[in-house]
């Protein structure tokens, strides 16, 4: 058993609000590598309204909180 898992979350406008939920799920599934990726697609109304940096900061703030039992 074992191996390395990297969950790449491709951020779009329609899923940007679920990033923290995805991060939490990755921890629950014991996935230690969670990466946010810009889609690079520039379609009307598909680009995120929140930057990757802002989303990463939200994850870091969440990760620094003490675990609740």
C-alpha atoms as one frame of an Amber mdcrd trajectory, in Angstrom:
protein
   0.000   0.000   0.000   1.001   3.572  -0.167   1.847   5.996  -2.831   1.572
   9.679  -3.453  -1.660  11.403  -4.323  -1.957  14.941  -5.639  -5.441  16.416
  -5.900  -5.413  19.231  -8.456  -8.468  21.411  -8.052  -9.085  23.324 -11.275
 -10.685  26.583 -10.179 -13.624  27.918 -12.164 -16.242  30.478 -11.229 -18.789
  27.683 -10.691 -16.634  25.770  -8.157 -14.569  28.459  -6.427 -16.969  28.454
  -3.472 -16.261  24.734  -2.903 -12.462  24.935  -2.601 -12.372  24.780   1.197
 -14.856  21.898   1.170 -12.576  20.056  -1.273  -9.557  20.735   0.919 -11.386
  19.367   3.983 -12.350  16.262   2.032  -8.752  15.761   0.919  -7.637  15.749
   4.561 -10.419  13.331   5.505  -9.241  11.006   2.721  -5.639  11.425   3.929
  -4.542  13.187   0.743  -1.690  15.448   1.804  -1.193  17.268  -1.496  -3.974
  19.627  -2.531  -3.149  22.074  -5.329  -5.207  24.857  -6.816  -4.834  25.273
 -10.570  -6.058  28.089 -12.779  -8.018  26.635 -15.695  -6.417  28.995 -18.165
  -9.716  29.178 -19.996 -11.073  32.603 -20.687 -14.710  32.079 -21.538 -17.323
  34.611 -20.614 -18.583  34.036 -17.069 -16.246  31.080 -16.425 -13.248  32.795
 -14.839 -13.097  32.796 -11.035 -13.934  36.042  -9.272 -11.484  35.140  -6.479
  -7.767  34.819  -7.183  -5.842  31.587  -6.599  -3.768  33.460  -4.008  -6.879
  34.468  -2.038  -8.168  30.892  -2.116  -4.781  29.551  -0.991  -4.772  32.052
   1.883  -8.213  30.820   2.949  -6.923  27.244   3.000  -3.843  28.267   5.010
  -5.994  30.098   7.564  -8.227  27.037   7.890  -5.233  24.682   8.193  -3.737
  26.765  11.025  -6.850  26.432  13.170  -6.672  23.872  15.983  -8.480  20.635
  15.209 -11.867  20.190  16.849 -12.606  16.774  18.324
